[in-house]
Amino acid sequence: MQVMKHYSLQDIVLYFLKLGTWGFGGPVALVGYMHRDLVEEKKWLTEEEYKEGLALAQLAPGPLAAQLGIYIGFVHYRIIGATLVGMAFVLPSFIMVVLLGMAYKLYSGLPWMQAVFYGVGAAVIGIICISAYKLTIKSIGKLNFSSVKSNWLLWVFYLIGIVVTVVTQREEVLLFIATGLIYMFAKAPPAWAKKQVTAQSILLAGIGFWEYSNDTLLKIGLFFAKAGAFVFGSGLAIVPFLHAGVVQEYGWLTEAQFVDSVAVAMITPGPVVITVGFIGYLVAGFPGASVAAAATFLPCFLFTVLLAPSFKKIAKNTSIKAFVDGITACVIGALVGSVIIIATKSIVDIPTALIGIASMLALIYIKKLQEPHIILVAAIVGVIIKSI
């Protein structure tokens, strides 16, 4: 029996438009805001509805905060609610990254802009290092003997993800799927496996539209749809996919431009994954930004809408949980591998090394400090260093 809704579709869409405009702090902070505002204060959702949405967001691929927002829109207003809420949540940060992309293209060749990103790039490395550590602890286990012993297979997948990413400098989607399947068969073999039924792979297609080179837009759509289908939990999990594709495989961006793109995502509110809009803009202008953002969030939207009606049953399936755990361990390992690769190109001297270390220490010891504050300070320090 569905709980009577105490809000209109306009109310929930407006709320997420505001959250997408001022919601800083990353996925954990954003889902915390949703609980505080929608469950505790407004009482638009029950605790059970919120927990179901959070569980789905953690289980299915897609950036955590965006996926939870889409689910919340779906709870009482179904597909139209999920669609409008998802668009409202992403739109403000999308507009911001497009505007920043315009400024970046216009001024990136100027010394003062280079000085700003000299410090920002180093700070981003420090921030991602801390995020990768937190993801490791949360998803795989603490760095102690008992944790390694009990979750040894996940730690193996994690290390494989690091090594393969560093050696090949690209994302290996088949490796992620393989680790998911291995862990599923090891921990919770599905019933169909005993009947020797062959699993079928799911192929995700992106979209390409508007002007510019249709070939480039199609490549952008396909690439970002693939990346969006393998983002579990934190938006930063998309970093290894993006780095391998836009820098190594297609050569759309340089190493410095890629680090700058991650920085832009961190100084804008809303989901961190919106960096894809900035990258798309640098590659193919506004059409590229639109295709990249749409393709990245499309898998997230489809998984939520398709799984939500039967999620209670799906959530109890231990095989699916094991599959996701296996993929997540390898993806986080790939994130660490990407950090190592990017750091070798971004930490170029003693000042950048010190900025990176200082950023990590600040996040560890100054509890209320947020990423945008660190990036702002790093930008100022970069300008000062370059002006000396």
CSV table of C-alpha atoms in Angstrom, one decimal:
chain,number,residue,atom,x,y,z
A,1,MET,CA,0.0,0.0,0.0
A,2,GLN,CA,1.5,3.3,-1.1
A,3,VAL,CA,1.8,6.1,1.4
A,4,MET,CA,-0.2,9.3,0.7
A,5,LYS,CA,2.1,11.9,-0.8
A,6,HIS,CA,2.3,15.2,0.9
A,7,TYR,CA,3.9,17.1,-1.9
A,8,SER,CA,3.3,17.9,-5.6
A,9,LEU,CA,5.4,17.0,-8.5
A,10,GLN,CA,6.4,20.7,-8.8
A,11,ASP,CA,7.5,20.6,-5.1
A,12,ILE,CA,9.9,17.7,-5.5
A,13,VAL,CA,11.3,19.0,-8.9
A,14,LEU,CA,11.9,22.4,-7.4
A,15,TYR,CA,13.7,20.8,-4.4
A,16,PHE,CA,16.1,18.9,-6.6
A,17,LEU,CA,16.7,22.0,-8.7
A,18,LYS,CA,17.8,23.8,-5.6
A,19,LEU,CA,19.9,20.9,-4.3
A,20,GLY,CA,21.6,20.7,-7.7
A,21,THR,CA,22.4,24.4,-7.5
A,22,TRP,CA,23.9,24.6,-3.9
A,23,GLY,CA,24.5,21.0,-3.0
A,24,PHE,CA,28.3,20.8,-2.4
A,25,GLY,CA,30.2,18.0,-0.6
A,26,GLY,CA,30.1,15.0,-2.9
A,27,PRO,CA,27.7,12.0,-3.0
A,28,VAL,CA,27.8,11.2,0.8
A,29,ALA,CA,26.9,14.8,1.7
A,30,LEU,CA,24.2,15.0,-1.0
A,31,VAL,CA,22.4,11.8,0.1
A,32,GLY,CA,22.6,13.1,3.7
A,33,TYR,CA,20.9,16.4,2.6
A,34,MET,CA,18.1,14.3,1.0
A,35,HIS,CA,17.5,12.4,4.2
A,36,ARG,CA,17.6,15.4,6.4
A,37,ASP,CA,15.2,17.5,4.2
A,38,LEU,CA,12.8,14.9,2.7
A,39,VAL,CA,12.6,12.4,5.6
A,40,GLU,CA,13.3,14.2,8.8
A,41,GLU,CA,12.0,17.8,8.1
A,42,LYS,CA,9.5,17.7,5.3
A,43,LYS,CA,8.4,14.1,5.8
A,44,TRP,CA,7.7,13.6,2.1
A,45,LEU,CA,9.3,10.2,2.3
A,46,THR,CA,9.2,7.5,4.9
A,47,GLU,CA,12.4,6.1,6.3
A,48,GLU,CA,11.7,2.8,4.5
A,49,GLU,CA,11.2,4.5,1.1
A,50,TYR,CA,14.5,6.4,1.6
A,51,LYS,CA,16.4,3.2,2.6
A,52,GLU,CA,15.1,1.3,-0.3
A,53,GLY,CA,16.2,4.0,-2.7
A,54,LEU,CA,19.7,4.2,-1.1
A,55,ALA,CA,20.0,0.4,-1.3
A,56,LEU,CA,19.1,0.5,-5.0
A,57,ALA,CA,21.5,3.4,-5.6
A,58,GLN,CA,24.3,1.3,-4.1
A,59,LEU,CA,23.4,-1.9,-5.8
A,60,ALA,CA,22.9,-0.7,-9.4
A,61,PRO,CA,25.4,1.1,-11.5
A,62,GLY,CA,25.1,4.9,-11.6
A,63,PRO,CA,26.4,7.8,-9.5
A,64,LEU,CA,25.0,7.4,-6.0
A,65,ALA,CA,23.4,10.8,-5.4
A,66,ALA,CA,21.8,11.1,-8.9
A,67,GLN,CA,20.5,7.6,-8.7
A,68,LEU,CA,18.9,8.2,-5.3
A,69,GLY,CA,17.3,11.4,-6.6
A,70,ILE,CA,15.9,9.6,-9.6
A,71,TYR,CA,14.5,6.9,-7.3
A,72,ILE,CA,12.9,9.5,-5.0
A,73,GLY,CA,11.2,11.1,-8.0
A,74,PHE,CA,9.9,7.6,-9.0
A,75,VAL,CA,8.4,6.8,-5.6
A,76,HIS,CA,5.2,8.7,-6.0
A,77,TYR,CA,5.3,10.1,-9.5
A,78,ARG,CA,6.8,7.2,-11.4
A,79,ILE,CA,8.5,7.7,-14.7
A,80,ILE,CA,7.6,11.4,-15.1
A,81,GLY,CA,8.8,12.1,-11.6
A,82,ALA,CA,12.1,10.2,-12.1
A,83,THR,CA,12.7,12.0,-15.4
A,84,LEU,CA,12.0,15.6,-14.2
A,85,VAL,CA,13.8,15.1,-10.9
A,86,GLY,CA,16.9,13.6,-12.6
A,87,MET,CA,16.9,16.6,-15.1
A,88,ALA,CA,16.4,19.2,-12.3
A,89,PHE,CA,19.2,17.7,-10.2
A,90,VAL,CA,21.8,17.6,-13.1
A,91,LEU,CA,20.8,20.7,-15.0
A,92,PRO,CA,22.3,23.4,-12.7
A,93,SER,CA,25.8,21.8,-12.6
A,94,PHE,CA,25.6,21.0,-16.3
A,95,ILE,CA,25.0,24.7,-17.1
A,96,MET,CA,27.9,25.6,-14.8
A,97,VAL,CA,30.4,23.2,-16.4
A,98,VAL,CA,29.4,24.4,-19.9
A,99,LEU,CA,30.0,28.0,-18.9
A,100,LEU,CA,33.3,27.0,-17.3
A,101,GLY,CA,34.2,25.1,-20.5
A,102,MET,CA,33.6,28.2,-22.5
A,103,ALA,CA,35.9,30.2,-20.2
A,104,TYR,CA,38.5,27.4,-20.2
A,105,LYS,CA,38.7,27.4,-24.0
A,106,LEU,CA,38.9,31.1,-24.1
A,107,TYR,CA,41.6,31.7,-21.4
A,108,SER,CA,43.4,28.4,-20.9
A,109,GLY,CA,46.4,29.7,-22.9
A,110,LEU,CA,46.9,32.7,-20.7
A,111,PRO,CA,49.6,32.6,-18.0
A,112,TRP,CA,47.2,33.4,-15.1
A,113,MET,CA,44.8,30.6,-16.0
A,114,GLN,CA,47.8,28.2,-16.2
A,115,ALA,CA,49.0,29.4,-12.8
A,116,VAL,CA,45.6,28.7,-11.3
A,117,PHE,CA,45.4,25.1,-12.6
A,118,TYR,CA,49.1,24.5,-11.6
A,119,GLY,CA,48.0,24.5,-8.0
A,120,VAL,CA,44.5,23.1,-8.6
A,121,GLY,CA,45.8,20.1,-10.5
A,122,ALA,CA,48.1,19.1,-7.6
A,123,ALA,CA,45.2,19.6,-5.1
A,124,VAL,CA,42.9,17.4,-7.1
A,125,ILE,CA,45.4,14.5,-6.9
A,126,GLY,CA,45.4,14.8,-3.1
A,127,ILE,CA,41.6,14.9,-3.0
A,128,ILE,CA,41.2,11.9,-5.2
A,129,CYS,CA,43.8,9.9,-3.1
A,130,ILE,CA,41.7,10.5,0.0
A,131,SER,CA,38.5,9.6,-1.8
A,132,ALA,CA,40.0,6.4,-3.2
A,133,TYR,CA,41.1,5.5,0.4
A,134,LYS,CA,37.6,6.1,1.7
A,135,LEU,CA,36.0,4.1,-1.1
A,136,THR,CA,38.5,1.2,-0.4
A,137,ILE,CA,37.6,1.1,3.3
A,138,LYS,CA,33.9,1.4,2.7
A,139,SER,CA,33.6,-1.1,-0.2
A,140,ILE,CA,36.3,-3.7,0.5
A,141,GLY,CA,37.3,-3.5,4.1
A,142,LYS,CA,39.7,-1.9,6.6
A,143,LEU,CA,43.4,-2.3,6.1
A,144,ASN,CA,44.0,-4.9,8.7
A,145,PHE,CA,44.8,-8.7,8.8
A,146,SER,CA,41.2,-9.8,9.7
A,147,SER,CA,39.6,-7.8,6.9
A,148,VAL,CA,42.1,-9.0,4.3
A,149,LYS,CA,41.7,-12.6,5.5
A,150,SER,CA,37.9,-12.5,5.3
A,151,ASN,CA,37.6,-10.5,2.1
A,152,TRP,CA,40.8,-11.8,0.4
A,153,LEU,CA,39.2,-12.4,-3.0
A,154,LEU,CA,37.9,-8.8,-3.1
A,155,TRP,CA,41.4,-7.6,-2.2
A,156,VAL,CA,42.9,-9.7,-5.0
A,157,PHE,CA,40.4,-8.1,-7.5
A,158,TYR,CA,41.4,-4.7,-6.0
A,159,LEU,CA,45.1,-5.3,-6.6
A,160,ILE,CA,44.4,-6.7,-10.1
A,161,GLY,CA,42.5,-3.5,-10.9
A,162,ILE,CA,45.4,-1.3,-9.8
A,163,VAL,CA,48.1,-3.3,-11.7
A,164,VAL,CA,46.2,-3.7,-14.9
A,165,THR,CA,45.3,0.0,-15.0
A,166,VAL,CA,48.8,1.1,-14.4
A,167,VAL,CA,50.3,-1.3,-16.9
A,168,THR,CA,47.8,-0.9,-19.7
A,169,GLN,CA,46.8,2.7,-18.9
A,170,ARG,CA,43.2,1.9,-20.0
A,171,GLU,CA,40.0,0.7,-18.6
A,172,GLU,CA,39.2,-3.0,-19.1
A,173,VAL,CA,35.5,-3.4,-18.9
A,174,LEU,CA,35.7,-7.2,-19.6
A,175,LEU,CA,38.0,-7.5,-16.6
A,176,PHE,CA,35.4,-5.8,-14.4
A,177,ILE,CA,32.6,-8.1,-15.6
A,178,ALA,CA,34.9,-11.1,-15.1
A,179,THR,CA,35.7,-10.2,-11.5
A,180,GLY,CA,32.0,-9.7,-10.8
A,181,LEU,CA,31.1,-13.1,-12.3
A,182,ILE,CA,34.0,-14.9,-10.4
A,183,TYR,CA,32.9,-13.4,-7.1
A,184,MET,CA,29.3,-14.3,-7.8
A,185,PHE,CA,30.1,-17.9,-8.5
A,186,ALA,CA,32.4,-18.1,-5.6
A,187,LYS,CA,30.1,-16.5,-3.0
A,188,ALA,CA,26.5,-17.0,-4.2
A,189,PRO,CA,26.1,-19.1,-7.4
A,190,PRO,CA,22.7,-18.3,-9.0
A,191,ALA,CA,20.2,-21.1,-9.5
A,192,TRP,CA,20.5,-20.9,-13.3
A,193,ALA,CA,24.3,-21.6,-13.0
A,194,LYS,CA,23.5,-25.1,-11.7
A,195,LYS,CA,21.4,-25.7,-14.8
A,196,GLN,CA,24.3,-24.6,-17.1
A,197,VAL,CA,22.4,-21.7,-18.6
A,198,THR,CA,24.7,-19.3,-20.4
A,199,ALA,CA,24.7,-15.7,-19.3
A,200,GLN,CA,23.9,-13.0,-21.9
A,201,SER,CA,25.8,-9.7,-21.9
A,202,ILE,CA,24.0,-6.4,-21.9
A,203,LEU,CA,25.1,-4.0,-24.6
A,204,LEU,CA,24.5,-0.3,-23.9
A,205,ALA,CA,24.3,2.1,-26.7
A,206,GLY,CA,24.8,5.8,-26.5
A,207,ILE,CA,23.1,8.6,-28.4
A,208,GLY,CA,24.6,11.1,-30.9
A,209,PHE,CA,22.8,14.1,-32.2
A,210,TRP,CA,23.0,17.7,-33.5
A,211,GLU,CA,25.8,19.2,-35.5
A,212,TYR,CA,29.6,18.9,-35.4
A,213,SER,CA,31.0,15.6,-36.7
A,214,ASN,CA,28.3,12.9,-36.3
A,215,ASP,CA,31.2,10.4,-36.0
A,216,THR,CA,32.7,12.2,-33.0
A,217,LEU,CA,29.3,12.6,-31.3
A,218,LEU,CA,28.6,8.9,-31.8
A,219,LYS,CA,31.9,8.0,-30.3
A,220,ILE,CA,31.2,10.3,-27.4
A,221,GLY,CA,27.8,8.8,-26.8
A,222,LEU,CA,29.0,5.2,-26.9
A,223,PHE,CA,32.0,5.9,-24.7
A,224,PHE,CA,30.2,7.8,-22.0
A,225,ALA,CA,27.3,5.4,-21.9
A,226,LYS,CA,29.8,2.6,-21.3
A,227,ALA,CA,31.4,4.6,-18.5
A,228,GLY,CA,28.1,5.5,-16.9
A,229,ALA,CA,27.1,1.8,-16.8
A,230,PHE,CA,30.1,1.0,-14.5
A,231,VAL,CA,30.0,3.8,-12.0
A,232,PHE,CA,29.1,2.3,-8.6
A,233,GLY,CA,28.7,4.5,-5.5
A,234,SER,CA,31.0,7.5,-5.9
A,235,GLY,CA,31.1,9.6,-9.0
A,236,LEU,CA,34.9,9.5,-8.7
A,237,ALA,CA,34.7,5.8,-9.7
A,238,ILE,CA,34.3,7.1,-13.3
A,239,VAL,CA,37.8,8.6,-13.3
A,240,PRO,CA,39.6,5.5,-14.6
A,241,PHE,CA,37.2,5.1,-17.4
A,242,LEU,CA,37.3,8.7,-18.4
A,243,HIS,CA,41.1,8.9,-18.2
A,244,ALA,CA,41.7,5.8,-20.2
A,245,GLY,CA,39.2,6.9,-22.9
A,246,VAL,CA,39.6,10.6,-23.4
A,247,VAL,CA,43.3,10.8,-22.8
A,248,GLN,CA,44.8,7.4,-23.8
A,249,GLU,CA,42.5,5.9,-26.3
A,250,TYR,CA,41.0,8.8,-28.2
A,251,GLY,CA,43.4,11.6,-27.3
A,252,TRP,CA,40.6,14.1,-26.9
A,253,LEU,CA,42.3,15.8,-23.9
A,254,THR,CA,45.8,16.1,-22.6
A,255,GLU,CA,46.7,14.9,-19.1
A,256,ALA,CA,46.6,18.5,-17.8
A,257,GLN,CA,43.2,19.1,-19.3
A,258,PHE,CA,41.8,15.9,-17.8
A,259,VAL,CA,43.0,16.9,-14.3
A,260,ASP,CA,41.5,20.3,-14.8
A,261,SER,CA,38.2,18.7,-15.8
A,262,VAL,CA,38.1,16.7,-12.5
A,263,ALA,CA,38.8,20.0,-10.7
A,264,VAL,CA,35.9,21.7,-12.4
A,265,ALA,CA,33.6,18.9,-11.2
A,266,MET,CA,34.7,19.4,-7.6
A,267,ILE,CA,34.1,23.2,-7.6
A,268,THR,CA,30.6,22.9,-8.9
A,269,PRO,CA,27.6,21.6,-6.9
A,270,GLY,CA,25.6,18.5,-7.7
A,271,PRO,CA,27.0,15.1,-8.8
A,272,VAL,CA,30.7,14.8,-9.4
A,273,VAL,CA,30.0,12.9,-12.6
A,274,ILE,CA,29.0,16.1,-14.3
A,275,THR,CA,32.6,16.5,-15.2
A,276,VAL,CA,31.6,14.6,-18.4
A,277,GLY,CA,29.7,17.7,-19.5
A,278,PHE,CA,32.9,19.8,-19.2
A,279,ILE,CA,34.9,17.1,-21.1
A,280,GLY,CA,32.3,16.8,-23.8
A,281,TYR,CA,32.4,20.6,-24.3
A,282,LEU,CA,36.1,20.6,-24.7
A,283,VAL,CA,35.9,17.8,-27.3
A,284,ALA,CA,32.8,19.0,-29.3
A,285,GLY,CA,31.3,22.1,-27.9
A,286,PHE,CA,27.8,22.2,-26.6
A,287,PRO,CA,26.6,19.2,-28.7
A,288,GLY,CA,29.5,17.2,-27.2
A,289,ALA,CA,28.6,18.3,-23.6
A,290,SER,CA,24.9,17.4,-24.1
A,291,VAL,CA,25.7,14.0,-25.6
A,292,ALA,CA,28.3,13.2,-23.0
A,293,ALA,CA,26.0,14.1,-20.1
A,294,ALA,CA,22.9,12.4,-21.5
A,295,ALA,CA,24.8,9.2,-22.3
A,296,THR,CA,26.4,9.0,-18.9
A,297,PHE,CA,23.2,9.5,-17.0
A,298,LEU,CA,21.0,7.3,-19.3
A,299,PRO,CA,22.1,3.9,-17.8
A,300,CYS,CA,21.6,5.3,-14.3
A,301,PHE,CA,18.0,6.4,-15.2
A,302,LEU,CA,17.1,3.2,-17.0
A,303,PHE,CA,18.4,0.9,-14.2
A,304,THR,CA,16.5,2.9,-11.6
A,305,VAL,CA,13.2,3.0,-13.6
A,306,LEU,CA,13.4,-0.7,-14.6
A,307,LEU,CA,14.6,-2.1,-11.2
A,308,ALA,CA,12.5,0.1,-8.8
A,309,PRO,CA,9.2,-1.7,-9.2
A,310,SER,CA,10.7,-5.1,-8.3
A,311,PHE,CA,13.5,-4.0,-6.1
A,312,LYS,CA,12.4,-5.6,-2.9
A,313,LYS,CA,12.9,-9.0,-4.6
A,314,ILE,CA,16.1,-8.0,-6.3
A,315,ALA,CA,17.6,-6.7,-3.2
A,316,LYS,CA,17.4,-10.1,-1.5
A,317,ASN,CA,19.3,-11.8,-4.4
A,318,THR,CA,22.7,-12.7,-3.0
A,319,SER,CA,24.1,-13.5,-6.4
A,320,ILE,CA,23.4,-10.0,-7.7
A,321,LYS,CA,25.0,-8.5,-4.6
A,322,ALA,CA,28.1,-10.7,-5.0
A,323,PHE,CA,28.4,-9.7,-8.7
A,324,VAL,CA,28.2,-6.0,-7.8
A,325,ASP,CA,30.8,-6.5,-4.9
A,326,GLY,CA,33.2,-8.2,-7.3
A,327,ILE,CA,32.9,-5.4,-9.9
A,328,THR,CA,33.2,-2.7,-7.3
A,329,ALA,CA,36.5,-4.1,-5.8
A,330,CYS,CA,38.1,-4.1,-9.3
A,331,VAL,CA,36.7,-0.7,-10.3
A,332,ILE,CA,38.1,0.9,-7.1
A,333,GLY,CA,41.4,-0.7,-7.8
A,334,ALA,CA,41.3,0.9,-11.2
A,335,LEU,CA,40.6,4.2,-9.6
A,336,VAL,CA,43.7,3.9,-7.5
A,337,GLY,CA,45.7,2.9,-10.6
A,338,SER,CA,44.4,6.0,-12.4
A,339,VAL,CA,45.4,8.2,-9.5
A,340,ILE,CA,49.0,6.8,-9.8
A,341,ILE,CA,49.1,7.5,-13.6
A,342,ILE,CA,47.6,11.0,-13.3
A,343,ALA,CA,49.9,11.8,-10.3
A,344,THR,CA,53.0,11.1,-12.4
A,345,LYS,CA,51.9,13.7,-14.9
A,346,SER,CA,50.4,16.3,-12.4
A,347,ILE,CA,53.0,16.2,-9.6
A,348,VAL,CA,55.9,17.8,-11.6
A,349,ASP,CA,58.0,19.5,-8.9
A,350,ILE,CA,58.4,20.0,-5.2
A,351,PRO,CA,55.7,22.7,-4.9
A,352,THR,CA,53.0,20.5,-6.5
A,353,ALA,CA,54.0,17.6,-4.3
A,354,LEU,CA,53.6,19.8,-1.2
A,355,ILE,CA,50.2,21.1,-2.4
A,356,GLY,CA,49.0,17.5,-3.0
A,357,ILE,CA,50.2,16.3,0.5
A,358,ALA,CA,48.8,19.4,2.2
A,359,SER,CA,45.4,18.8,0.5
A,360,MET,CA,45.3,15.2,1.9
A,361,LEU,CA,46.3,16.3,5.3
A,362,ALA,CA,43.7,19.1,5.3
A,363,LEU,CA,40.9,16.6,4.4
A,364,ILE,CA,42.0,14.2,7.1
A,365,TYR,CA,42.4,16.7,10.0
A,366,ILE,CA,40.0,19.6,9.2
A,367,LYS,CA,36.7,17.8,9.4
A,368,LYS,CA,34.4,20.6,8.1
A,369,LEU,CA,36.6,21.5,5.2
A,370,GLN,CA,35.2,20.7,1.8
A,371,GLU,CA,36.8,20.1,-1.6
A,372,PRO,CA,35.9,23.5,-3.2
A,373,HIS,CA,37.7,25.3,-0.3
A,374,ILE,CA,40.9,23.3,-0.9
A,375,ILE,CA,40.8,23.9,-4.6
A,376,LEU,CA,40.3,27.7,-4.1
A,377,VAL,CA,43.3,27.9,-1.8
A,378,ALA,CA,45.4,25.7,-4.2
A,379,ALA,CA,44.5,28.1,-7.0
A,380,ILE,CA,45.6,31.1,-5.0
A,381,VAL,CA,48.9,29.3,-4.0
A,382,GLY,CA,49.5,28.4,-7.7
A,383,VAL,CA,49.1,32.0,-8.8
A,384,ILE,CA,51.5,33.1,-6.0
A,385,ILE,CA,54.1,30.5,-6.9
A,386,LYS,CA,54.0,31.3,-10.6
A,387,SER,CA,54.3,35.0,-10.0
A,388,ILE,CA,57.4,34.8,-7.9
